[in-house]
Short mmCIF file of C-alpha atoms in Angstrom, two decimals:
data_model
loop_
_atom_site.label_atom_id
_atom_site.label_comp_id
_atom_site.label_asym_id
_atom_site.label_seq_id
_atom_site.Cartn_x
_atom_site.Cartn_y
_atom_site.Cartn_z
CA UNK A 1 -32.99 -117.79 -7.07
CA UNK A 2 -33.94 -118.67 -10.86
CA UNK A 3 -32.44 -117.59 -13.56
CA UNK A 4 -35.24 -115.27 -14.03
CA UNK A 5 -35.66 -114.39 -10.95
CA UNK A 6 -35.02 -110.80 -10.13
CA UNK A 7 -35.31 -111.30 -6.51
CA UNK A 8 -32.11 -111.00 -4.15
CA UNK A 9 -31.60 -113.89 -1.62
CA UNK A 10 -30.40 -112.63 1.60
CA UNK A 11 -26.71 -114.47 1.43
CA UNK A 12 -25.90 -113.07 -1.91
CA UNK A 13 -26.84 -109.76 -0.43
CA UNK A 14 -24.79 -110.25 2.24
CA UNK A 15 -21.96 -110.96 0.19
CA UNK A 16 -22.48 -107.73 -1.61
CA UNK A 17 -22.83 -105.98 1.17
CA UNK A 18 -19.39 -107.05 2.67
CA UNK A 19 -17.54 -106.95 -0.59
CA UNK A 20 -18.19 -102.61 -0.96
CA UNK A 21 -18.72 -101.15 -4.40
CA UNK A 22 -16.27 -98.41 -3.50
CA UNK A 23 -13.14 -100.41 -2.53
CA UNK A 24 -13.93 -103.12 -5.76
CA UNK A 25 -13.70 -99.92 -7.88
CA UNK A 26 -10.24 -98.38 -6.55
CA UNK A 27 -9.03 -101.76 -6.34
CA UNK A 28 -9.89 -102.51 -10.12
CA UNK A 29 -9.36 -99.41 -11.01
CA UNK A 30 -5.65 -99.25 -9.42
CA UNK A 31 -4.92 -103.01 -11.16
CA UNK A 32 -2.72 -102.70 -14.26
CA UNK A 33 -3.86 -101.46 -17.30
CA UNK A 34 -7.71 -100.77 -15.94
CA UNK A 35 -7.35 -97.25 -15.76
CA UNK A 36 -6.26 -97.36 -19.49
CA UNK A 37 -9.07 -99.75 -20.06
CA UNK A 38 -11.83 -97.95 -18.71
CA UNK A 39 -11.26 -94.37 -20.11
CA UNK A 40 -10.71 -95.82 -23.49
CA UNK A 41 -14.21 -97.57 -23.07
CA UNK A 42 -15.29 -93.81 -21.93
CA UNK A 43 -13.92 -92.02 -24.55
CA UNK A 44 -14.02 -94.05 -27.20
CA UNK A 45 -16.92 -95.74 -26.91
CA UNK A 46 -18.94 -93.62 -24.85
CA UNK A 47 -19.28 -96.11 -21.69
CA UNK A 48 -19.85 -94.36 -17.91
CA UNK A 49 -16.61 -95.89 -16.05
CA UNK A 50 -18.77 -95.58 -13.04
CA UNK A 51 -21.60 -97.78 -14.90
CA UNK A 52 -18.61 -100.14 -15.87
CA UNK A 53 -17.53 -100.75 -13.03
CA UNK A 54 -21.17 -101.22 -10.99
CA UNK A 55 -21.94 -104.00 -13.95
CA UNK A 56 -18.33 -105.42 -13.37
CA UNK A 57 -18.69 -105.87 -9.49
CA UNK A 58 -22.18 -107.58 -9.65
CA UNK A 59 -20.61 -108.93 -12.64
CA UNK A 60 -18.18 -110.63 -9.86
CA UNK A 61 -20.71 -111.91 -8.15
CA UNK A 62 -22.36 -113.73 -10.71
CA UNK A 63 -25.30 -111.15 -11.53
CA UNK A 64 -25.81 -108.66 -14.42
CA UNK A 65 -27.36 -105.40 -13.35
CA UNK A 66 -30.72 -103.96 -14.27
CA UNK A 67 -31.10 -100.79 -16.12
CA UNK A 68 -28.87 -97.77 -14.41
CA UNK A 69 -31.12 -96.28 -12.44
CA UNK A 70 -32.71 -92.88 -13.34
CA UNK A 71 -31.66 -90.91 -10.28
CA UNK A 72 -27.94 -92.47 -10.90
CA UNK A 73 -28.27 -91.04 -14.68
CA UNK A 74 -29.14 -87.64 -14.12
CA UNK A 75 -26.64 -87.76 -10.95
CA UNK A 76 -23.88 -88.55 -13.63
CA UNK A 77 -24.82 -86.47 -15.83
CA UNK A 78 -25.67 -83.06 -14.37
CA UNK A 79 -22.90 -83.37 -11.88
CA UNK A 80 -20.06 -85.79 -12.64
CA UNK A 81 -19.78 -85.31 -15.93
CA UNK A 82 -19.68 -81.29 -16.03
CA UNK A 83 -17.10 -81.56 -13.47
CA UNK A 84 -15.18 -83.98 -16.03
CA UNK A 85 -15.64 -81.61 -18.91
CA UNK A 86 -14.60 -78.57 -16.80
CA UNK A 87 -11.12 -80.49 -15.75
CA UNK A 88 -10.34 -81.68 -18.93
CA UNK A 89 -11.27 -78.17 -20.29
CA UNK A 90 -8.57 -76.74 -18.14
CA UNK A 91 -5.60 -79.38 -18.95
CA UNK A 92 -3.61 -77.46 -21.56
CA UNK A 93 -3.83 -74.24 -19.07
CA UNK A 94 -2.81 -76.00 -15.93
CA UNK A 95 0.57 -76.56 -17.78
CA UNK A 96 0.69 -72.62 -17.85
CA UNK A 97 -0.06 -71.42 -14.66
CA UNK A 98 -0.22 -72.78 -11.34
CA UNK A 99 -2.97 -71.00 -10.16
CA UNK A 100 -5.35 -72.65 -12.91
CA UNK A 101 -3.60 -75.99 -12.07
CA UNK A 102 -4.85 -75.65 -8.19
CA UNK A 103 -7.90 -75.33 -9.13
CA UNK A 104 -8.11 -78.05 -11.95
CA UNK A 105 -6.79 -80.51 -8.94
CA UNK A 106 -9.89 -79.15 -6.78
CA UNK A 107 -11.88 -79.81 -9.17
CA UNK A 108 -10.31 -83.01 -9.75
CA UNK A 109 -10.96 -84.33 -6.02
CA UNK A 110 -14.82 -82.96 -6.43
CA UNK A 111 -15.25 -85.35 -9.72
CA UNK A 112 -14.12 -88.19 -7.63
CA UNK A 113 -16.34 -87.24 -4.50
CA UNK A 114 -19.38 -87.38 -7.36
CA UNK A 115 -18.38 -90.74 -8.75
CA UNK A 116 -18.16 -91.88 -5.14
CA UNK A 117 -21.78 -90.47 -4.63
CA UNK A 118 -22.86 -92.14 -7.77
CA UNK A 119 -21.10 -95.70 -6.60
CA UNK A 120 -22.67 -95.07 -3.16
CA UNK A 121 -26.32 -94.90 -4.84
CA UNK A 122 -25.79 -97.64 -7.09
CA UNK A 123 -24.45 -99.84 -4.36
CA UNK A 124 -27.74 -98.75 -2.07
CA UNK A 125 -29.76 -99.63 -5.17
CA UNK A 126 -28.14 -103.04 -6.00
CA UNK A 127 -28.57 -103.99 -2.00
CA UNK A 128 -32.50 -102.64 -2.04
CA UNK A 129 -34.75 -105.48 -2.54
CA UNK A 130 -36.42 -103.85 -5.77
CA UNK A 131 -33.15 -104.11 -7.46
CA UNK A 132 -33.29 -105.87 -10.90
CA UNK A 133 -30.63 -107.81 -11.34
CA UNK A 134 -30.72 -111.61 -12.95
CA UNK A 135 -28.03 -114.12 -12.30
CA UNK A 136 -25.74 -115.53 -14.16
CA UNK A 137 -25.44 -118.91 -15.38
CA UNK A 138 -22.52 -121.12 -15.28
CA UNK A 139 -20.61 -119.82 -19.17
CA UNK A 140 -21.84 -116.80 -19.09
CA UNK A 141 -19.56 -113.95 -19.80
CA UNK A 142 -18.88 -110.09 -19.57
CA UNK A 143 -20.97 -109.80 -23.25
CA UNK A 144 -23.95 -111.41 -21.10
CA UNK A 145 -23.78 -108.79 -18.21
CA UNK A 146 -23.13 -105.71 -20.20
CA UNK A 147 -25.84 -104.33 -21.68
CA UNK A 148 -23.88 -102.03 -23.95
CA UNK A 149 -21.72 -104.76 -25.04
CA UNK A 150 -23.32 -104.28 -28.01
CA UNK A 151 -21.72 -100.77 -28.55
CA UNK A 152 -18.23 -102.02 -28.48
CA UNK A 153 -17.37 -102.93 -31.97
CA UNK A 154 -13.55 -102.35 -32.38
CA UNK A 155 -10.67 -104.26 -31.64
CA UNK A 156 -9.70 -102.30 -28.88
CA UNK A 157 -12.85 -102.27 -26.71
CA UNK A 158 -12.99 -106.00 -26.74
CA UNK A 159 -8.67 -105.86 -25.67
CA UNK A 160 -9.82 -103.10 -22.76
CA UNK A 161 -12.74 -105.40 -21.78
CA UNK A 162 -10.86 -108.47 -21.92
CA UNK A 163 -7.89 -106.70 -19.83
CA UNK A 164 -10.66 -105.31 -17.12
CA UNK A 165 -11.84 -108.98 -16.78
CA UNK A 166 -8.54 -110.13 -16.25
CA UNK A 167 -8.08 -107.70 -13.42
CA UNK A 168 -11.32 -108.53 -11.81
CA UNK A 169 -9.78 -111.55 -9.71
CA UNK A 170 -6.23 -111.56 -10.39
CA UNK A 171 -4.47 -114.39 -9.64
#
């Protein structure tokens, strides 16, 4: 595979394929200080965590992903992220009563099932042979896999980056 080369070799997919989105993500995600490090990236600089971490596990692997895919997009944001707003919506309530606090931890569990769906799709997409990833080359870095690199302009995006790349193969 060149470096421009957008098509997957077999053994790279293979190693994809045995190394599942899903468990890279809970396993990042459960690493110290990632959780902190993605939601700032989400709420402060307006980067999907589920898009974060795709990029960041092909990332691993010594590709940068494509474009998100369309179907992903919409996915994430006519059902993830209206589940999000809905259970943040309901925080300051769920203090109050427990009835409003059962149902902002149902809630909770149905966000998660839709990132799962979204990981699942961009896993299926990454493994499909249209996929459009490039490799990387030997020195490249996060800022050359991350399209929206670009975006992150404070201090602390680059500290949350730099802390999720730490994570991604601790030692």
């Amino acid at each position: 595979m060149t470096p421009d080369s957008t098509e997957l070799p077999a053994a790279l997919r293979a190693r994809l394929a045995a190394d599942p989105l899903w468990d890279v993500a809970l396993a990042l995600y459960a690493r110290p200080g990632a959780e902190a490090a993605c939601l700032h990236l989400q709420d402060d600089a307006g980067v999907e965590v589920i898009e974060l971490l795709w990029r960041l596990w092909l990332f691993r692997h010594g590709l940068a992903a494509g474009p998100m895919p369309d179907a992903v997009a919409r996915w994430q944001a006519e059902v993830t992220a209206p589940l999000r707003r809905l259970r943040r919506s309901l925080k300051a309530e769920a203090t109050e009563r427990e009835s409003v606090a059962s149902l902002r931890q149902r809630i909770k569990a149905c966000e998660l099932d839709a990132e799962r769906e979204a990981l699942a799709r961009l896993e299926a997409h990454s493994l499909d042979d249209n996929a459009t990833h490039r490799p990387l080359s030997p020195g490249d870095d996060l800022r050359d896999a991350l399209p929206f690199y670009s975006r992150l302009t404070k201090p602390s995006h680059l500290a949350a980056l730099g802390r999720l790349n730490d994570q991604l193969d601790p030692s």
